[in-house]
Amino acid sequence: MNLLEIAGFITGALSVWLAVRQNPWNWPFGVGNAVCFLVLFWEARLYGDMALQVLFIAICLLGWYRWLFGGAGHTRLRVTHITPRGVIACTCLGVAATAAFTPYLRSVGNASPLLDALTTVLSVEAQYLMTRKVIEHWWVWMAADIIYIWLYASRHLYLTSLLYVVFFAMCVIGLRDWLRDSAAQQAAAA
């Protein structure tokens, strides 16, 4: 455990908690978290997760904009649900991307190529869905978090593994709260 892992723990926990609360400040904390983990994962030879942090920085900037101005008339974005077509597209893209990314990670000496590829793809999908305030992003995060808990513990990143236990619990709370908000939005529109 080092200061970088501790900083990643703190910024990550703040970012997810703010996302649960639908607070757009989750995105700047997400950028700080991505910077911490980019370096940490490089040191742990988890190159897929390292590269993911670069993408997360860009996605966080997009998410911050969308949450503030992506709604109708450039207003704050509202909570939505994924369409059946979106589920099929995310699943097909996820399987294809994992299959394509795994051999590359194996070729560069990644410590856990399949799981690193899978969690990287799940994380990108979850983060993208979150930028659009799609409730189901919480389910994708929960699936990734379960794998991350084991993966990071296997690489002796125990604090980071614990962080993903916390993330999982926050995802459950986030799902509950966003479903409640969605129901309230629908009731108000009726």
PDB file of C-alpha atoms in Angstrom:
ATOM      1  CA  MET A   1       0.000   0.000   0.000  1.00  0.00           C
ATOM      2  CA  ASN A   2       1.381   3.400  -0.933  1.00  0.00           C
ATOM      3  CA  LEU A   3       0.261   7.021  -1.045  1.00  0.00           C
ATOM      4  CA  LEU A   4      -0.853   6.684  -4.649  1.00  0.00           C
ATOM      5  CA  GLU A   5      -3.153   3.780  -3.765  1.00  0.00           C
ATOM      6  CA  ILE A   6      -4.525   5.740  -0.795  1.00  0.00           C
ATOM      7  CA  ALA A   7      -5.170   8.792  -3.020  1.00  0.00           C
ATOM      8  CA  GLY A   8      -6.872   6.526  -5.551  1.00  0.00           C
ATOM      9  CA  PHE A   9      -9.022   5.048  -2.788  1.00  0.00           C
ATOM     10  CA  ILE A  10     -10.131   8.470  -1.550  1.00  0.00           C
ATOM     11  CA  THR A  11     -10.801  10.047  -4.962  1.00  0.00           C
ATOM     12  CA  GLY A  12     -12.527   6.891  -6.189  1.00  0.00           C
ATOM     13  CA  ALA A  13     -14.809   6.662  -3.169  1.00  0.00           C
ATOM     14  CA  LEU A  14     -15.712  10.343  -3.472  1.00  0.00           C
ATOM     15  CA  SER A  15     -16.355  10.036  -7.191  1.00  0.00           C
ATOM     16  CA  VAL A  16     -18.707   7.064  -6.838  1.00  0.00           C
ATOM     17  CA  TRP A  17     -20.508   8.542  -3.838  1.00  0.00           C
ATOM     18  CA  LEU A  18     -21.109  11.770  -5.748  1.00  0.00           C
ATOM     19  CA  ALA A  19     -22.372   9.721  -8.729  1.00  0.00           C
ATOM     20  CA  VAL A  20     -24.800   7.932  -6.404  1.00  0.00           C
ATOM     21  CA  ARG A  21     -26.066  11.374  -5.346  1.00  0.00           C
ATOM     22  CA  GLN A  22     -26.204  12.459  -9.046  1.00  0.00           C
ATOM     23  CA  ASN A  23     -23.802  15.288  -8.268  1.00  0.00           C
ATOM     24  CA  PRO A  24     -21.838  16.422 -11.361  1.00  0.00           C
ATOM     25  CA  TRP A  25     -18.733  16.958  -9.206  1.00  0.00           C
ATOM     26  CA  ASN A  26     -18.259  13.188  -9.419  1.00  0.00           C
ATOM     27  CA  TRP A  27     -16.579  13.768 -12.775  1.00  0.00           C
ATOM     28  CA  PRO A  28     -13.609  15.943 -11.626  1.00  0.00           C
ATOM     29  CA  PHE A  29     -12.978  13.511  -8.778  1.00  0.00           C
ATOM     30  CA  GLY A  30     -13.125  10.762 -11.400  1.00  0.00           C
ATOM     31  CA  VAL A  31     -10.329  12.489 -13.330  1.00  0.00           C
ATOM     32  CA  GLY A  32      -8.174  12.614 -10.178  1.00  0.00           C
ATOM     33  CA  ASN A  33      -8.928   8.958  -9.519  1.00  0.00           C
ATOM     34  CA  ALA A  34      -7.969   7.990 -13.071  1.00  0.00           C
ATOM     35  CA  VAL A  35      -4.609   9.753 -12.786  1.00  0.00           C
ATOM     36  CA  CYS A  36      -3.801   7.932  -9.524  1.00  0.00           C
ATOM     37  CA  PHE A  37      -4.763   4.534 -10.913  1.00  0.00           C
ATOM     38  CA  LEU A  38      -3.015   5.056 -14.237  1.00  0.00           C
ATOM     39  CA  VAL A  39       0.315   5.134 -12.417  1.00  0.00           C
ATOM     40  CA  LEU A  40      -0.637   2.423  -9.905  1.00  0.00           C
ATOM     41  CA  PHE A  41      -1.730  -0.033 -12.599  1.00  0.00           C
ATOM     42  CA  TRP A  42       1.390   0.628 -14.659  1.00  0.00           C
ATOM     43  CA  GLU A  43       3.454  -0.388 -11.626  1.00  0.00           C
ATOM     44  CA  ALA A  44       1.253  -3.524 -11.139  1.00  0.00           C
ATOM     45  CA  ARG A  45       1.549  -4.510 -14.849  1.00  0.00           C
ATOM     46  CA  LEU A  46      -2.223  -4.324 -15.378  1.00  0.00           C
ATOM     47  CA  TYR A  47      -1.896  -2.580 -18.720  1.00  0.00           C
ATOM     48  CA  GLY A  48      -5.537  -2.840 -19.739  1.00  0.00           C
ATOM     49  CA  ASP A  49      -6.626  -1.084 -16.565  1.00  0.00           C
ATOM     50  CA  MET A  50      -3.804   1.423 -17.039  1.00  0.00           C
ATOM     51  CA  ALA A  51      -4.959   2.292 -20.566  1.00  0.00           C
ATOM     52  CA  LEU A  52      -8.510   2.434 -19.312  1.00  0.00           C
ATOM     53  CA  GLN A  53      -7.574   5.356 -17.068  1.00  0.00           C
ATOM     54  CA  VAL A  54      -6.631   7.486 -20.085  1.00  0.00           C
ATOM     55  CA  LEU A  55     -10.019   6.750 -21.588  1.00  0.00           C
ATOM     56  CA  PHE A  56     -11.698   7.462 -18.230  1.00  0.00           C
ATOM     57  CA  ILE A  57     -10.172  10.935 -18.148  1.00  0.00           C
ATOM     58  CA  ALA A  58     -11.782  11.710 -21.522  1.00  0.00           C
ATOM     59  CA  ILE A  59     -15.079  10.065 -20.538  1.00  0.00           C
ATOM     60  CA  CYS A  60     -15.149  12.013 -17.266  1.00  0.00           C
ATOM     61  CA  LEU A  61     -14.829  15.282 -19.142  1.00  0.00           C
ATOM     62  CA  LEU A  62     -17.636  14.212 -21.500  1.00  0.00           C
ATOM     63  CA  GLY A  63     -19.789  13.069 -18.571  1.00  0.00           C
ATOM     64  CA  TRP A  64     -19.306  16.325 -16.710  1.00  0.00           C
ATOM     65  CA  TYR A  65     -20.501  18.260 -19.760  1.00  0.00           C
ATOM     66  CA  ARG A  66     -23.424  15.919 -20.447  1.00  0.00           C
ATOM     67  CA  TRP A  67     -24.651  15.923 -16.860  1.00  0.00           C
ATOM     68  CA  LEU A  68     -24.646  19.720 -16.781  1.00  0.00           C
ATOM     69  CA  PHE A  69     -25.820  20.531 -20.303  1.00  0.00           C
ATOM     70  CA  GLY A  70     -26.887  17.303 -22.066  1.00  0.00           C
ATOM     71  CA  GLY A  71     -30.590  17.481 -21.304  1.00  0.00           C
ATOM     72  CA  ALA A  72     -33.347  19.080 -23.340  1.00  0.00           C
ATOM     73  CA  GLY A  73     -32.489  22.716 -24.065  1.00  0.00           C
ATOM     74  CA  HIS A  74     -28.971  22.264 -22.622  1.00  0.00           C
ATOM     75  CA  THR A  75     -30.331  21.593 -19.141  1.00  0.00           C
ATOM     76  CA  ARG A  76     -29.202  18.960 -16.659  1.00  0.00           C
ATOM     77  CA  LEU A  77     -29.525  15.413 -17.918  1.00  0.00           C
ATOM     78  CA  ARG A  78     -32.309  13.221 -16.508  1.00  0.00           C
ATOM     79  CA  VAL A  79     -32.130   9.541 -15.518  1.00  0.00           C
ATOM     80  CA  THR A  80     -33.109   7.108 -18.311  1.00  0.00           C
ATOM     81  CA  HIS A  81     -33.252   3.362 -19.032  1.00  0.00           C
ATOM     82  CA  ILE A  82     -31.379   1.401 -21.680  1.00  0.00           C
ATOM     83  CA  THR A  83     -33.364   0.109 -24.645  1.00  0.00           C
ATOM     84  CA  PRO A  84     -33.433  -3.595 -25.610  1.00  0.00           C
ATOM     85  CA  ARG A  85     -31.437  -2.649 -28.709  1.00  0.00           C
ATOM     86  CA  GLY A  86     -28.878  -0.958 -26.441  1.00  0.00           C
ATOM     87  CA  VAL A  87     -28.536  -4.115 -24.329  1.00  0.00           C
ATOM     88  CA  ILE A  88     -27.879  -6.199 -27.444  1.00  0.00           C
ATOM     89  CA  ALA A  89     -25.374  -3.676 -28.802  1.00  0.00           C
ATOM     90  CA  CYS A  90     -23.493  -3.409 -25.487  1.00  0.00           C
ATOM     91  CA  THR A  91     -23.380  -7.188 -25.098  1.00  0.00           C
ATOM     92  CA  CYS A  92     -22.140  -7.847 -28.634  1.00  0.00           C
ATOM     93  CA  LEU A  93     -19.570  -5.055 -28.503  1.00  0.00           C
ATOM     94  CA  GLY A  94     -18.442  -6.189 -25.059  1.00  0.00           C
ATOM     95  CA  VAL A  95     -17.877  -9.791 -26.113  1.00  0.00           C
ATOM     96  CA  ALA A  96     -16.068  -8.739 -29.303  1.00  0.00           C
ATOM     97  CA  ALA A  97     -13.871  -6.182 -27.542  1.00  0.00           C
ATOM     98  CA  THR A  98     -12.932  -8.628 -24.777  1.00  0.00           C
ATOM     99  CA  ALA A  99     -12.058 -11.296 -27.349  1.00  0.00           C
ATOM    100  CA  ALA A 100      -9.937  -8.819 -29.324  1.00  0.00           C
ATOM    101  CA  PHE A 101      -8.206  -7.252 -26.313  1.00  0.00           C
ATOM    102  CA  THR A 102      -7.252 -10.469 -24.469  1.00  0.00           C
ATOM    103  CA  PRO A 103      -4.592 -11.708 -26.955  1.00  0.00           C
ATOM    104  CA  TYR A 104      -2.973  -8.278 -27.021  1.00  0.00           C
ATOM    105  CA  LEU A 105      -2.734  -8.155 -23.236  1.00  0.00           C
ATOM    106  CA  ARG A 106      -1.304 -11.688 -23.222  1.00  0.00           C
ATOM    107  CA  SER A 107       1.339 -10.629 -25.773  1.00  0.00           C
ATOM    108  CA  VAL A 108       2.570  -7.735 -23.613  1.00  0.00           C
ATOM    109  CA  GLY A 109       2.949  -9.858 -20.476  1.00  0.00           C
ATOM    110  CA  ASN A 110      -0.210  -8.757 -18.691  1.00  0.00           C
ATOM    111  CA  ALA A 111      -0.630 -10.398 -15.288  1.00  0.00           C
ATOM    112  CA  SER A 112      -4.234 -11.486 -15.997  1.00  0.00           C
ATOM    113  CA  PRO A 113      -5.123 -10.914 -19.673  1.00  0.00           C
ATOM    114  CA  LEU A 114      -8.686 -12.259 -19.852  1.00  0.00           C
ATOM    115  CA  LEU A 115      -9.938 -10.723 -16.616  1.00  0.00           C
ATOM    116  CA  ASP A 116      -8.137  -7.444 -17.298  1.00  0.00           C
ATOM    117  CA  ALA A 117      -9.682  -7.299 -20.785  1.00  0.00           C
ATOM    118  CA  LEU A 118     -13.152  -8.174 -19.489  1.00  0.00           C
ATOM    119  CA  THR A 119     -13.107  -5.662 -16.640  1.00  0.00           C
ATOM    120  CA  THR A 120     -11.689  -2.990 -18.929  1.00  0.00           C
ATOM    121  CA  VAL A 121     -14.508  -3.486 -21.424  1.00  0.00           C
ATOM    122  CA  LEU A 122     -17.184  -3.623 -18.707  1.00  0.00           C
ATOM    123  CA  SER A 123     -15.786  -0.445 -17.167  1.00  0.00           C
ATOM    124  CA  VAL A 124     -15.821   1.447 -20.463  1.00  0.00           C
ATOM    125  CA  GLU A 125     -19.402   0.388 -21.108  1.00  0.00           C
ATOM    126  CA  ALA A 126     -20.508   1.277 -17.578  1.00  0.00           C
ATOM    127  CA  GLN A 127     -18.764   4.635 -17.658  1.00  0.00           C
ATOM    128  CA  TYR A 128     -20.231   5.489 -21.068  1.00  0.00           C
ATOM    129  CA  LEU A 129     -23.740   4.543 -19.932  1.00  0.00           C
ATOM    130  CA  MET A 130     -23.221   6.658 -16.821  1.00  0.00           C
ATOM    131  CA  THR A 131     -22.358   9.715 -18.947  1.00  0.00           C
ATOM    132  CA  ARG A 132     -25.843   9.319 -20.437  1.00  0.00           C
ATOM    133  CA  LYS A 133     -27.416   8.737 -16.975  1.00  0.00           C
ATOM    134  CA  VAL A 134     -28.641   5.273 -17.937  1.00  0.00           C
ATOM    135  CA  ILE A 135     -29.698   3.467 -14.743  1.00  0.00           C
ATOM    136  CA  GLU A 136     -28.481   0.073 -15.905  1.00  0.00           C
ATOM    137  CA  HIS A 137     -24.881   1.262 -15.768  1.00  0.00           C
ATOM    138  CA  TRP A 138     -25.028   0.289 -12.075  1.00  0.00           C
ATOM    139  CA  TRP A 139     -25.536  -3.392 -13.028  1.00  0.00           C
ATOM    140  CA  VAL A 140     -22.541  -3.316 -15.357  1.00  0.00           C
ATOM    141  CA  TRP A 141     -20.400  -1.715 -12.641  1.00  0.00           C
ATOM    142  CA  MET A 142     -21.484  -4.370 -10.128  1.00  0.00           C
ATOM    143  CA  ALA A 143     -20.439  -7.162 -12.498  1.00  0.00           C
ATOM    144  CA  ALA A 144     -17.052  -5.509 -13.052  1.00  0.00           C
ATOM    145  CA  ASP A 145     -16.587  -4.817  -9.332  1.00  0.00           C
ATOM    146  CA  ILE A 146     -17.009  -8.470  -8.398  1.00  0.00           C
ATOM    147  CA  ILE A 147     -14.207  -9.419 -10.779  1.00  0.00           C
ATOM    148  CA  TYR A 148     -12.038  -6.463  -9.741  1.00  0.00           C
ATOM    149  CA  ILE A 149     -12.209  -7.428  -6.067  1.00  0.00           C
ATOM    150  CA  TRP A 150     -10.572 -10.762  -6.790  1.00  0.00           C
ATOM    151  CA  LEU A 151      -8.201  -9.440  -9.481  1.00  0.00           C
ATOM    152  CA  TYR A 152      -6.715  -6.694  -7.331  1.00  0.00           C
ATOM    153  CA  ALA A 153      -6.374  -8.910  -4.280  1.00  0.00           C
ATOM    154  CA  SER A 154      -4.499 -11.433  -6.453  1.00  0.00           C
ATOM    155  CA  ARG A 155      -2.039  -8.644  -7.390  1.00  0.00           C
ATOM    156  CA  HIS A 156      -1.596  -7.699  -3.695  1.00  0.00           C
ATOM    157  CA  LEU A 157      -3.472  -4.419  -4.156  1.00  0.00           C
ATOM    158  CA  TYR A 158      -5.503  -5.048  -1.021  1.00  0.00           C
ATOM    159  CA  LEU A 159      -6.641  -1.474  -0.416  1.00  0.00           C
ATOM    160  CA  THR A 160      -7.762  -1.221  -4.030  1.00  0.00           C
ATOM    161  CA  SER A 161      -9.578  -4.544  -3.681  1.00  0.00           C
ATOM    162  CA  LEU A 162     -11.314  -3.187  -0.576  1.00  0.00           C
ATOM    163  CA  LEU A 163     -12.207  -0.045  -2.528  1.00  0.00           C
ATOM    164  CA  TYR A 164     -14.057  -2.216  -5.032  1.00  0.00           C
ATOM    165  CA  VAL A 165     -16.017  -3.836  -2.196  1.00  0.00           C
ATOM    166  CA  VAL A 166     -17.026  -0.297  -1.209  1.00  0.00           C
ATOM    167  CA  PHE A 167     -17.788   0.513  -4.865  1.00  0.00           C
ATOM    168  CA  PHE A 168     -20.041  -2.543  -5.089  1.00  0.00           C
ATOM    169  CA  ALA A 169     -21.989  -1.451  -2.003  1.00  0.00           C
ATOM    170  CA  MET A 170     -22.299   2.081  -3.413  1.00  0.00           C
ATOM    171  CA  CYS A 171     -23.555   0.643  -6.712  1.00  0.00           C
ATOM    172  CA  VAL A 172     -26.366  -1.110  -4.873  1.00  0.00           C
ATOM    173  CA  ILE A 173     -27.288   2.178  -3.177  1.00  0.00           C
ATOM    174  CA  GLY A 174     -26.936   4.064  -6.461  1.00  0.00           C
ATOM    175  CA  LEU A 175     -29.196   1.645  -8.295  1.00  0.00           C
ATOM    176  CA  ARG A 176     -31.842   1.945  -5.578  1.00  0.00           C
ATOM    177  CA  ASP A 177     -31.670   5.755  -5.514  1.00  0.00           C
ATOM    178  CA  TRP A 178     -31.663   6.185  -9.302  1.00  0.00           C
ATOM    179  CA  LEU A 179     -34.639   3.831  -9.645  1.00  0.00           C
ATOM    180  CA  ARG A 180     -36.464   5.917  -7.049  1.00  0.00           C
ATOM    181  CA  ASP A 181     -35.600   9.135  -8.927  1.00  0.00           C
ATOM    182  CA  SER A 182     -36.705   7.617 -12.236  1.00  0.00           C
ATOM    183  CA  ALA A 183     -40.052   6.608 -10.721  1.00  0.00           C
ATOM    184  CA  ALA A 184     -40.489  10.128  -9.326  1.00  0.00           C
ATOM    185  CA  GLN A 185     -39.689  11.636 -12.751  1.00  0.00           C
ATOM    186  CA  GLN A 186     -42.258   9.370 -14.409  1.00  0.00           C
ATOM    187  CA  ALA A 187     -44.884  10.189 -11.772  1.00  0.00           C
ATOM    188  CA  ALA A 188     -44.272  13.930 -12.236  1.00  0.00           C
ATOM    189  CA  ALA A 189     -44.572  13.596 -16.018  1.00  0.00           C
ATOM    190  CA  ALA A 190     -47.870  11.688 -15.781  1.00  0.00           C
TER     191      ALA A 190
END
